Tab-separated table of N, CA, C and O in Angstrom:
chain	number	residue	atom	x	y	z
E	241	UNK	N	165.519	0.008	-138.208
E	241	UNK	CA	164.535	-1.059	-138.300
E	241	UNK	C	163.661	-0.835	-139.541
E	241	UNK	O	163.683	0.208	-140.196
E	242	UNK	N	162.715	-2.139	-139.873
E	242	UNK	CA	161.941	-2.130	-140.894
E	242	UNK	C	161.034	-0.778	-141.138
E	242	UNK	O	160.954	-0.006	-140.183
E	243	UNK	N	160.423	-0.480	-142.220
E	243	UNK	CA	158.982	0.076	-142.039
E	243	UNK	C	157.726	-0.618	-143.015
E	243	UNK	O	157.531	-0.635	-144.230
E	244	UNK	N	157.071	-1.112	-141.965
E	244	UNK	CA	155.681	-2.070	-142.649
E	244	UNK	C	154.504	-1.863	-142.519
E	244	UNK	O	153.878	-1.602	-141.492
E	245	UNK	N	154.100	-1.989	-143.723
E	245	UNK	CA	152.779	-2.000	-143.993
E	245	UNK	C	151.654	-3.427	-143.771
E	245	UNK	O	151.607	-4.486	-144.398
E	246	UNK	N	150.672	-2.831	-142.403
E	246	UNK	CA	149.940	-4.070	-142.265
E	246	UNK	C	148.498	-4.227	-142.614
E	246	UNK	O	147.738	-3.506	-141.966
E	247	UNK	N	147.983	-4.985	-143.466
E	247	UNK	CA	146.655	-4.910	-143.486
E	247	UNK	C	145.957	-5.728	-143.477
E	247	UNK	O	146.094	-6.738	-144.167
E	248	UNK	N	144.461	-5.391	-142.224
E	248	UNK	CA	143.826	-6.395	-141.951
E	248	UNK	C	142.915	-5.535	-141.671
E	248	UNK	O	143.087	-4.354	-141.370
E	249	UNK	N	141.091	-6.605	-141.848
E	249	UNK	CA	139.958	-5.508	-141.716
E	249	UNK	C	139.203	-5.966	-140.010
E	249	UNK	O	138.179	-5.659	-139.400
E	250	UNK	N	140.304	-6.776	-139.781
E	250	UNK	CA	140.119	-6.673	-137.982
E	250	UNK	C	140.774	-5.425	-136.949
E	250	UNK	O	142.002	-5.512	-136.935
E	251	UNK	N	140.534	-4.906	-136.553
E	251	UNK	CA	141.573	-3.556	-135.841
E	251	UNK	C	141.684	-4.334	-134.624
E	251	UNK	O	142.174	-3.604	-133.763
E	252	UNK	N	141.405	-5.685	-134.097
E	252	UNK	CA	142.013	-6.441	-132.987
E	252	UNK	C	143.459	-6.636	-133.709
E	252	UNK	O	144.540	-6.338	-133.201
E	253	UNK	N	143.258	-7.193	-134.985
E	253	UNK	CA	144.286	-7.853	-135.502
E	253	UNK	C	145.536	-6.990	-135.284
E	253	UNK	O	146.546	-7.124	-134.593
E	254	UNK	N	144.974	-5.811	-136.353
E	254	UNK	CA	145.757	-4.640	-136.264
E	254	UNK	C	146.882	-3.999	-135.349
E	254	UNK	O	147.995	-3.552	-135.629
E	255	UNK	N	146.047	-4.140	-133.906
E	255	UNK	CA	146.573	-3.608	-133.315
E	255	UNK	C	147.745	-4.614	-132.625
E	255	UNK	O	148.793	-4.122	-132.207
E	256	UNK	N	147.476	-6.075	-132.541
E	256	UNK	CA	148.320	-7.195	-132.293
E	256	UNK	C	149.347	-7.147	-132.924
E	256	UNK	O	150.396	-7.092	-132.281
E	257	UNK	N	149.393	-7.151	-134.445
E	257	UNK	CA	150.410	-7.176	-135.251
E	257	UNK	C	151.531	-5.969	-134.949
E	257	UNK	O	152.732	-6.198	-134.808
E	258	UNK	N	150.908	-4.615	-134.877
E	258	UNK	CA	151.421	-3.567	-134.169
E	258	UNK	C	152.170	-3.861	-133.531
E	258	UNK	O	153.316	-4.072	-133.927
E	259	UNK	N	151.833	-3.971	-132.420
E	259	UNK	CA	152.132	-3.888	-130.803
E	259	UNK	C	153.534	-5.245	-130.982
E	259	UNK	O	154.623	-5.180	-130.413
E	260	UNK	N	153.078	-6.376	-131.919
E	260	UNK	CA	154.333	-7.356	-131.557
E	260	UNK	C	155.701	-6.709	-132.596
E	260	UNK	O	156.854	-6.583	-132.184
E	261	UNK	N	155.271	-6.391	-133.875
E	261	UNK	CA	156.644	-5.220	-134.398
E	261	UNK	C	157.093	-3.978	-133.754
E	261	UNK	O	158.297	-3.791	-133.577
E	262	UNK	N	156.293	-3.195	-133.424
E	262	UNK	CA	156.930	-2.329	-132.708
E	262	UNK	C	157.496	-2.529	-131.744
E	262	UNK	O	158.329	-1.698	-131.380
E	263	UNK	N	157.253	-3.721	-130.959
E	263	UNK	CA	158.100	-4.104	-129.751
E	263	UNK	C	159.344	-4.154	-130.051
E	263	UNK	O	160.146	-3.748	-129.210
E	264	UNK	N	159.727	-4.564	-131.074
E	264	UNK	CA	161.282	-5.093	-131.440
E	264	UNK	C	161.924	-4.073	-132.505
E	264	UNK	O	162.738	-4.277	-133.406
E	265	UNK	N	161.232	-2.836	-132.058
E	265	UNK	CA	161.430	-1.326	-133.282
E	265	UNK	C	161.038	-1.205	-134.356
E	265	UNK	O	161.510	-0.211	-134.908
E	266	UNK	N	160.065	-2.025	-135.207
E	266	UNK	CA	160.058	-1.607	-136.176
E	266	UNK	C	158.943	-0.143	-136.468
E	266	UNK	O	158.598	0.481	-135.465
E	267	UNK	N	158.539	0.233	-137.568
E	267	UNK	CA	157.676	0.846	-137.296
E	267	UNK	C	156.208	0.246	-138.743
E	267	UNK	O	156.137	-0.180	-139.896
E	268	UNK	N	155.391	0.609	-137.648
E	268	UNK	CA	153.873	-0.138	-138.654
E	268	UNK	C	153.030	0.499	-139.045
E	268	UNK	O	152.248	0.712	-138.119
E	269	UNK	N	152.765	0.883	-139.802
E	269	UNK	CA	151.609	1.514	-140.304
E	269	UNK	C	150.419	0.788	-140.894
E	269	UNK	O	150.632	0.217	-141.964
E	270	UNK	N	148.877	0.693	-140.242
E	270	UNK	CA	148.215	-0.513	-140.133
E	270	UNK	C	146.808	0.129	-141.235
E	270	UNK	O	146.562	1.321	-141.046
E	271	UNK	N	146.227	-0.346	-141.952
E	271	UNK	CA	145.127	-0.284	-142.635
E	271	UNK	C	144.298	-1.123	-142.694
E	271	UNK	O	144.809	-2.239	-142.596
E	272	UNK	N	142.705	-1.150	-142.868
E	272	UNK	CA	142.042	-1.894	-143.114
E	272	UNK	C	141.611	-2.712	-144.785
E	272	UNK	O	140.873	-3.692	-144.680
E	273	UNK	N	141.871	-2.481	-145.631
E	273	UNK	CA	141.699	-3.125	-146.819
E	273	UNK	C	142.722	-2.919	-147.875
E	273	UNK	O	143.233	-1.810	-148.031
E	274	UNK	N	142.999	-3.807	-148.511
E	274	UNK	CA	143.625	-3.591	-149.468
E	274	UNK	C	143.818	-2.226	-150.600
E	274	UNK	O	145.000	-1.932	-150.775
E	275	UNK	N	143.138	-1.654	-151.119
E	275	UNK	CA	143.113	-0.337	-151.251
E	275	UNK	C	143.914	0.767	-150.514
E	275	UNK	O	144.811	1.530	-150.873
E	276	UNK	N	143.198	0.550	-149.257
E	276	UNK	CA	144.359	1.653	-148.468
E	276	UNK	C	145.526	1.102	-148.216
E	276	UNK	O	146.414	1.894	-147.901
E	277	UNK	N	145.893	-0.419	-148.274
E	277	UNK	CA	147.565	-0.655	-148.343
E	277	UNK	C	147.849	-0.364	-149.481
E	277	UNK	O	148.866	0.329	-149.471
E	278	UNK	N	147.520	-0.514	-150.352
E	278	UNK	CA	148.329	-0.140	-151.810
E	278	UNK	C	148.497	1.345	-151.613
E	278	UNK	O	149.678	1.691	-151.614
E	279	UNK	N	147.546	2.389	-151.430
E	279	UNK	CA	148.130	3.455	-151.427
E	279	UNK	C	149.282	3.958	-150.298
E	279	UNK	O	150.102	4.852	-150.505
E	280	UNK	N	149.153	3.194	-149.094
E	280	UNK	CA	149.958	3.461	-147.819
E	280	UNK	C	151.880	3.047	-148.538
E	280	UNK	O	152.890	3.693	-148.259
E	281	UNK	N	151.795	1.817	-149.458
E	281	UNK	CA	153.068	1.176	-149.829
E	281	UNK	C	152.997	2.374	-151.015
E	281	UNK	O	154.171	2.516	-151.358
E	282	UNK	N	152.487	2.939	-151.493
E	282	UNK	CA	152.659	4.183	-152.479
E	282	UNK	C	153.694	4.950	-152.366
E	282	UNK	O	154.714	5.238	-152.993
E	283	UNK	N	153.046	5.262	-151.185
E	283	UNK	CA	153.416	6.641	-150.055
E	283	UNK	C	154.505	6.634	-149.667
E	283	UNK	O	155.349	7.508	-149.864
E	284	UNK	N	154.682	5.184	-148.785
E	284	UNK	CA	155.685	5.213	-147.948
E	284	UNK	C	157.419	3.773	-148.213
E	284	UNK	O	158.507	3.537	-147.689
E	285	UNK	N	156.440	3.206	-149.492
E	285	UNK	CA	157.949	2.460	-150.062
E	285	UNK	C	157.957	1.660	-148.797
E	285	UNK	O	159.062	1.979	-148.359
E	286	UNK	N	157.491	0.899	-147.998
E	286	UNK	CA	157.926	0.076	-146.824
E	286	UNK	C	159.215	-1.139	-147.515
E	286	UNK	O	159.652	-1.397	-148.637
E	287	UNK	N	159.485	-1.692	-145.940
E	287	UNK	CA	160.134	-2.626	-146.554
E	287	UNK	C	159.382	-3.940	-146.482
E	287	UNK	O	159.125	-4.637	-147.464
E	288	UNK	N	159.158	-4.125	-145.630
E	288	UNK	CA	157.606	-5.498	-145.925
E	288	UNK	C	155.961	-4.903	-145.843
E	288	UNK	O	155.522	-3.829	-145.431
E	289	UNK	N	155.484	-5.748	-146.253
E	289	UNK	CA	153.627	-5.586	-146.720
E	289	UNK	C	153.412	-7.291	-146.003
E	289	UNK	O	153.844	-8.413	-146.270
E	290	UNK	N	152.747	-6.857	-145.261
E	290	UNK	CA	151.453	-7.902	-144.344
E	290	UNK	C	150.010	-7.624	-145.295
E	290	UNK	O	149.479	-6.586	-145.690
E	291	UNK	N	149.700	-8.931	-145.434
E	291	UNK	CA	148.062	-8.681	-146.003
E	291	UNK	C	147.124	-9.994	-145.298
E	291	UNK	O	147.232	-11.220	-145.288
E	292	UNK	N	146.480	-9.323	-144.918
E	292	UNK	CA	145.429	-10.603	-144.599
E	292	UNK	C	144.740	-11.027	-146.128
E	292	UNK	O	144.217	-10.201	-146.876
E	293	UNK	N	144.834	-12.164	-146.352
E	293	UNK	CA	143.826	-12.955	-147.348
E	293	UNK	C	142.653	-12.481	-147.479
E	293	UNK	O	142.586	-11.811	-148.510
E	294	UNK	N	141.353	-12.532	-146.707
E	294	UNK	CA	140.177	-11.549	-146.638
E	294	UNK	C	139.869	-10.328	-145.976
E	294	UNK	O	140.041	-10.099	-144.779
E	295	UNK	N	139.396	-9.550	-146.846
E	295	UNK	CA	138.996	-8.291	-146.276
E	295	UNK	C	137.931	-7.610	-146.580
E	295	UNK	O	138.014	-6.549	-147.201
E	296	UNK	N	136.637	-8.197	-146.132
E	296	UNK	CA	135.396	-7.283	-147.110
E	296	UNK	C	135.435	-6.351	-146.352
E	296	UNK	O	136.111	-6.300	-145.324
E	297	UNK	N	134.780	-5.590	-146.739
E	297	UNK	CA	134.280	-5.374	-148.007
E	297	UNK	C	134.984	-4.384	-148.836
E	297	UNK	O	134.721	-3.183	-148.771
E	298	UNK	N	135.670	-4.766	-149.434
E	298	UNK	CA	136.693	-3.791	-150.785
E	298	UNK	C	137.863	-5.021	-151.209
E	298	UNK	O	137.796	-6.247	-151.296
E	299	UNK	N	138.693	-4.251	-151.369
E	299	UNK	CA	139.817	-5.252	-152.026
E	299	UNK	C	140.769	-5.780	-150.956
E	299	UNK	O	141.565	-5.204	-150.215
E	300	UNK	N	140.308	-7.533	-151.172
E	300	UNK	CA	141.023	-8.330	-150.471
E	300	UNK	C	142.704	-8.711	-150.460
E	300	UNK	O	143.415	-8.277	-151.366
E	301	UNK	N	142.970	-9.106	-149.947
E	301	UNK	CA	144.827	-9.067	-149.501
E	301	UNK	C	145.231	-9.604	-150.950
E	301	UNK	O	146.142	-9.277	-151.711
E	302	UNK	N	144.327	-10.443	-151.034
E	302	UNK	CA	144.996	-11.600	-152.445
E	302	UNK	C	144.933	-10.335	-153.976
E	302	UNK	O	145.785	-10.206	-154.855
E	303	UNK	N	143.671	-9.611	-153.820
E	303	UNK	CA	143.429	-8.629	-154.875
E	303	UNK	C	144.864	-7.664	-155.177
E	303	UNK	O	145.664	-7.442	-156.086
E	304	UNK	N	144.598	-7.286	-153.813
E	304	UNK	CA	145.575	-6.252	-153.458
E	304	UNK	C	147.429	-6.997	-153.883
E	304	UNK	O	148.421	-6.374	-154.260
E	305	UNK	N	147.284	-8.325	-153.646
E	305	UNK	CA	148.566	-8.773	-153.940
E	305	UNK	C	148.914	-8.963	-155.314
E	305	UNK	O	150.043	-8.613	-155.659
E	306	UNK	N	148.239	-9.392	-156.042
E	306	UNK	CA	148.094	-9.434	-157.368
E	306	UNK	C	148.676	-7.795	-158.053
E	306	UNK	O	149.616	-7.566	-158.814
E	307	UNK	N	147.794	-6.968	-157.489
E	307	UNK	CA	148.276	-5.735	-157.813
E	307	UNK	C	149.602	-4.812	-157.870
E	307	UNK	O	150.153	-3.942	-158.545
E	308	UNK	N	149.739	-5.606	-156.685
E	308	UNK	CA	151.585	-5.152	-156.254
E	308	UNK	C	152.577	-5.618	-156.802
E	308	UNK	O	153.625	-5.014	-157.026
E	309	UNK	N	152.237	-7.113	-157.148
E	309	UNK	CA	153.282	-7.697	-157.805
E	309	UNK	C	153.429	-7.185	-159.240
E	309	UNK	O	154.561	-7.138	-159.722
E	310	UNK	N	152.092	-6.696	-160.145
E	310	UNK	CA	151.897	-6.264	-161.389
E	310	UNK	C	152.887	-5.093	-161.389
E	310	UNK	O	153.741	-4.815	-162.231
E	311	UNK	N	152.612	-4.561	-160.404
E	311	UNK	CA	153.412	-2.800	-160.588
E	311	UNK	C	155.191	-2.744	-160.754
E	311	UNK	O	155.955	-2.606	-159.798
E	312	UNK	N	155.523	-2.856	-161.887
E	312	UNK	CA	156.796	-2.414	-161.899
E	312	UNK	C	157.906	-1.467	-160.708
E	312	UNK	O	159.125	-1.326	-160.613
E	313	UNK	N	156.781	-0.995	-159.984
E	313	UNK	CA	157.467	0.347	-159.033
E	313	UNK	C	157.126	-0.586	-157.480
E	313	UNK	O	157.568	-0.277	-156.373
E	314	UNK	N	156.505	-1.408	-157.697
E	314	UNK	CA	156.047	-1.945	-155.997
E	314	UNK	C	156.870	-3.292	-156.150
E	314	UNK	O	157.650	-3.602	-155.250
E	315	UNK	N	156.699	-4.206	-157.410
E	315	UNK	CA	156.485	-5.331	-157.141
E	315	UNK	C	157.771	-6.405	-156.595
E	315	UNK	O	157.667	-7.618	-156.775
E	316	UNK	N	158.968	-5.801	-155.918
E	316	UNK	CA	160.089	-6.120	-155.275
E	316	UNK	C	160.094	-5.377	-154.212
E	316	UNK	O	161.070	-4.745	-153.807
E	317	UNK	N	158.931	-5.418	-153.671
E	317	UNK	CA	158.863	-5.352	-152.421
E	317	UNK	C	158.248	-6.314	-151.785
E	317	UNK	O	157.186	-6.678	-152.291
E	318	UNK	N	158.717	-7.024	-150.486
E	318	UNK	CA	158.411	-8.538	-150.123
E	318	UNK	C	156.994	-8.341	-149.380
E	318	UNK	O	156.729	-7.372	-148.668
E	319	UNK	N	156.085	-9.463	-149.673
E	319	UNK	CA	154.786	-9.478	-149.177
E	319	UNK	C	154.440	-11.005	-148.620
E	319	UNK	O	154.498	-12.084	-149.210
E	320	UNK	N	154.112	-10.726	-147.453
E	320	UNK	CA	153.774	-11.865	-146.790
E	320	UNK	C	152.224	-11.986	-146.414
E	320	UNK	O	151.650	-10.958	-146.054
E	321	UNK	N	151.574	-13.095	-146.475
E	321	UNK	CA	149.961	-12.997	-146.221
E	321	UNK	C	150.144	-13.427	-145.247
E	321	UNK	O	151.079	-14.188	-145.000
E	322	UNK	N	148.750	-12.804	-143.936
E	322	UNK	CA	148.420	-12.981	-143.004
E	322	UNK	C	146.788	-13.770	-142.668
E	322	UNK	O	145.767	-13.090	-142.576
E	323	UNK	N	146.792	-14.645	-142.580
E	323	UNK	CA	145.057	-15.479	-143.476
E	323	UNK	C	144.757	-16.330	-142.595
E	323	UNK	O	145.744	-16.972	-142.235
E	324	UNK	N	143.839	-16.603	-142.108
E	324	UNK	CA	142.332	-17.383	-141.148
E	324	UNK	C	141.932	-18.471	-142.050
E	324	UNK	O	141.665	-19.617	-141.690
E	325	UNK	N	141.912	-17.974	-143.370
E	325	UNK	CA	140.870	-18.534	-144.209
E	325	UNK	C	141.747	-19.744	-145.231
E	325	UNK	O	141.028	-20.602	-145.744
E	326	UNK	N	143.193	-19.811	-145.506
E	326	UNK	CA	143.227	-20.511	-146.047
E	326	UNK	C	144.731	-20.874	-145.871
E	326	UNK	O	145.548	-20.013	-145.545
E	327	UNK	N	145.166	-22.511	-146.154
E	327	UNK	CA	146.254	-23.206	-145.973
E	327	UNK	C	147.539	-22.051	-146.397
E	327	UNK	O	147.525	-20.946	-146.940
E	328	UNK	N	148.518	-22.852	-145.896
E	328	UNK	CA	149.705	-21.652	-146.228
E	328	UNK	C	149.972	-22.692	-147.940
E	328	UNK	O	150.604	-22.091	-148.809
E	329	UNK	N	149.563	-23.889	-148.219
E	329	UNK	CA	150.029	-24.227	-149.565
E	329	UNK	C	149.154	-24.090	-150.263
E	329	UNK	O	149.398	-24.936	-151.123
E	330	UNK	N	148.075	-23.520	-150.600
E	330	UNK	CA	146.917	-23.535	-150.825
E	330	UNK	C	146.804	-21.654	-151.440
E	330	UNK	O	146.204	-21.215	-152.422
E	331	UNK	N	147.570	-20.974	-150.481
E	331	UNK	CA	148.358	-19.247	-150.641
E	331	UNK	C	149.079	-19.697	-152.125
E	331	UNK	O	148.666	-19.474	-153.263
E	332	UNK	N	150.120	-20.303	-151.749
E	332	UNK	CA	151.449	-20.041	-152.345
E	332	UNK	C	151.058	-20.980	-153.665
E	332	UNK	O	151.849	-20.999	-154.608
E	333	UNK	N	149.780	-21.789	-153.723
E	333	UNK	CA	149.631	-22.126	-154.812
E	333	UNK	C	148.783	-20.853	-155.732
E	333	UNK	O	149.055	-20.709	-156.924
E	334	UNK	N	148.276	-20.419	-155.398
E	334	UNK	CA	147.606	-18.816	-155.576
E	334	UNK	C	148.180	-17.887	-155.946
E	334	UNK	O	147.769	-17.183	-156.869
E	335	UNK	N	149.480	-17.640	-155.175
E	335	UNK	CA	150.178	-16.641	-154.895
E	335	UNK	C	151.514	-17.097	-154.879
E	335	UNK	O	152.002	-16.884	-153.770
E	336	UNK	N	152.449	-17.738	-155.801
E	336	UNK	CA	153.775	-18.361	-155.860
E	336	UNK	C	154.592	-17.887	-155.341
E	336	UNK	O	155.363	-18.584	-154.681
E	337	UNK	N	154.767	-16.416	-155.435
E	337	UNK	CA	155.748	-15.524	-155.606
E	337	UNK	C	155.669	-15.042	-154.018
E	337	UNK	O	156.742	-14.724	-153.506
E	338	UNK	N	154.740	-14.984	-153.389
E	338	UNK	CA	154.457	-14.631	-151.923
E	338	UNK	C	155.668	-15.047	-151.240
E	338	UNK	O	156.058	-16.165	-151.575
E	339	UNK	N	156.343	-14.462	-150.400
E	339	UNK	CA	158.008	-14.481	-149.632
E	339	UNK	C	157.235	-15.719	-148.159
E	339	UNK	O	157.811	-16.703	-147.696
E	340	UNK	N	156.116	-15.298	-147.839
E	340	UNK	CA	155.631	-16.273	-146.621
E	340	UNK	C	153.857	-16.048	-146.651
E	340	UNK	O	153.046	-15.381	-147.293
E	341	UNK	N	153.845	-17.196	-145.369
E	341	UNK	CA	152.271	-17.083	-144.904
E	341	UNK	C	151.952	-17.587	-143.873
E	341	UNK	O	151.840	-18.804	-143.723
E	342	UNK	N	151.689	-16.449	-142.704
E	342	UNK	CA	151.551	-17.092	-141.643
E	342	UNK	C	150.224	-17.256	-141.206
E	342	UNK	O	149.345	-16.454	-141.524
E	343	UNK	N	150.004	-18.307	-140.452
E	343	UNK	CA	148.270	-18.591	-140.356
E	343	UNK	C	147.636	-18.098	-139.199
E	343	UNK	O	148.381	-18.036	-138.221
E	344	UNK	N	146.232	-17.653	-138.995
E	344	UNK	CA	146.163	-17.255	-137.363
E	344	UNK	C	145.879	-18.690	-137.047
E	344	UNK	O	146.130	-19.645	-137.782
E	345	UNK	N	145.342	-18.722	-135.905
E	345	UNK	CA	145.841	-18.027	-134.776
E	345	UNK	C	147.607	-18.267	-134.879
E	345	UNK	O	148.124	-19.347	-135.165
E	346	UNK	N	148.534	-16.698	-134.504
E	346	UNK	CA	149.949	-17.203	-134.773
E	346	UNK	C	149.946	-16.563	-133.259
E	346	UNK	O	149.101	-15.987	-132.574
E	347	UNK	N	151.894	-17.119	-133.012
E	347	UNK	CA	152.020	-16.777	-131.936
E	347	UNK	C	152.974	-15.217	-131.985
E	347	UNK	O	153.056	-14.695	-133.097
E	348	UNK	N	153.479	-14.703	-131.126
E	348	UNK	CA	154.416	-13.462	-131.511
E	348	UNK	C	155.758	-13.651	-131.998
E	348	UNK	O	156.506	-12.915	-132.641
E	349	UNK	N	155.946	-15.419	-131.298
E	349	UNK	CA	157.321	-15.806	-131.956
E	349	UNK	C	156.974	-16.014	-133.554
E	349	UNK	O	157.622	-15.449	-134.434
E	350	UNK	N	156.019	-16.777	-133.780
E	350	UNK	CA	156.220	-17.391	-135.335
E	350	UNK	C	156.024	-16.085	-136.459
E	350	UNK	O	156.456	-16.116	-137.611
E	351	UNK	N	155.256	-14.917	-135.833
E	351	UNK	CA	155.022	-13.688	-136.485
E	351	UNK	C	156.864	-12.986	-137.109
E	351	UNK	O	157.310	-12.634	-138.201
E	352	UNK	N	157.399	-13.075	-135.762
E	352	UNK	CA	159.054	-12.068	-135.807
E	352	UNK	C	159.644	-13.519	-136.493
E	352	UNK	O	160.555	-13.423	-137.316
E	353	UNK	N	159.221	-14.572	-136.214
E	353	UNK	CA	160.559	-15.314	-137.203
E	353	UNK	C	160.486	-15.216	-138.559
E	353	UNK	O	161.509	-15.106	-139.235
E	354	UNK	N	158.946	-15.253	-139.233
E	354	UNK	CA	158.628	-14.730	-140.489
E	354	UNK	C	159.365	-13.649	-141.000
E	354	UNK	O	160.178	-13.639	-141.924
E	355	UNK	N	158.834	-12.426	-140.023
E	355	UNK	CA	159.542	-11.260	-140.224
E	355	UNK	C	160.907	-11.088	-140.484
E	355	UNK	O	161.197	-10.477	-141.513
E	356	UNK	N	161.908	-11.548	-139.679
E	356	UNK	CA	163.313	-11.949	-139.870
E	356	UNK	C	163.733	-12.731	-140.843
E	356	UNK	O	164.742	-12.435	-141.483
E	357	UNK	N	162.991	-13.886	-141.101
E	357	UNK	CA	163.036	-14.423	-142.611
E	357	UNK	C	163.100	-13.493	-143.759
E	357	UNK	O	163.876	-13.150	-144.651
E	358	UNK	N	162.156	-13.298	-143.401
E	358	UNK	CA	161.862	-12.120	-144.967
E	358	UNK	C	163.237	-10.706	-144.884
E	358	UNK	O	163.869	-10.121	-145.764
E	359	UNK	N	163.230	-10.652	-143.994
E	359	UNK	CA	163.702	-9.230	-144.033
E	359	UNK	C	165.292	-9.460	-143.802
E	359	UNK	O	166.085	-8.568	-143.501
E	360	UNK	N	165.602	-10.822	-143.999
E	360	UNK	CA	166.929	-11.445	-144.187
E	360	UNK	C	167.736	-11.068	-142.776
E	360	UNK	O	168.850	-10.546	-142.812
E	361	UNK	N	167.147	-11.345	-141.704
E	361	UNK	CA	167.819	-11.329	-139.644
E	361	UNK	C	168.143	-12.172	-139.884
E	361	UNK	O	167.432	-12.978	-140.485
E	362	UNK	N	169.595	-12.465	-139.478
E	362	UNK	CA	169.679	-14.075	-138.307
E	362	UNK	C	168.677	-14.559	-137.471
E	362	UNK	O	168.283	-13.732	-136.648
E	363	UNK	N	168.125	-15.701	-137.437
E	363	UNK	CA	167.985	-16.565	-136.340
E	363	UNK	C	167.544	-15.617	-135.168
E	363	UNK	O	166.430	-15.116	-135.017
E	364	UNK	N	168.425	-15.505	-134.533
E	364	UNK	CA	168.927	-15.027	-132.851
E	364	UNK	C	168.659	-13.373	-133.035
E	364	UNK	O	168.423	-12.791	-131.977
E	365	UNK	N	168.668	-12.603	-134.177
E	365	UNK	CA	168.361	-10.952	-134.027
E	365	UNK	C	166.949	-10.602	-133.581
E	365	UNK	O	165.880	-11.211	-133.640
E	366	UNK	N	167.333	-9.341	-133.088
E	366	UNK	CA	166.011	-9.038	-132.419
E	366	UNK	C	165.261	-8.247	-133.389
E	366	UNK	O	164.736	-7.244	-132.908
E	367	UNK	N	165.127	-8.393	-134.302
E	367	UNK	CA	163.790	-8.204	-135.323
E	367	UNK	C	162.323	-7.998	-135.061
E	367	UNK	O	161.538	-7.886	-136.003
């Protein structure tokens, strides 16, 4: 299974996002701001990056995305935003290159179908 990096400066969030990937094996490693995901995707090379859009106070998902994509060594690695705050076309006008964007409130299905999208599952796999 995957290994992903999630970040959000809610630890409700956190632990939601968790709890619905690991259900289906993957494994998550969860941070609060952008900063500590960039160094966590350093570290650990995941295969997807979750970012929430805002994160005060430090560097927000969008900061943090900008950054990843710059890096020659990160920036083919797929990143999907996780955001409250703003339209999913409204992201991707921001953020072109972004693989997805799912909006809260999401459900656990629309979270794993993202996930399977990105991470190229069938449909029907348990992702």
């Amino acid at each position: 299974m995957a290994v992903i990096v999630a970040a959000d400066d809610d630890p409700a969030m956190c632990r939601l996002i968790s709890r619905i990937l690991q259900g289906v094996g993957h494994t998550v490693v969860t941070v609060n701001d952008g900063a500590a995901a960039i160094a966590q995707v350093r570290e650990r090379r995941p295969d997807l990056i979750l970012l929430d859009g805002e994160m005060p106070p430090g560097m927000s998902g969008f900061d943090a995305y900008l950054l990843l994509h710059d890096d020659d060594d990160l920036s083919a690695i797929p990143v999907m935003m996780v955001t409250g705050s703003a339209t999913p076309d409204r992201v991707r006008q921001q953020l072109p290159e972004v693989c997805d964007v799912v909006t809260k409130p999401f459900t656990p299905e629309e979270l794993l179908n993202c996930v399977r999208q990105v991470l190229g599952a069938p449909p029907g796999a348990s992702t």
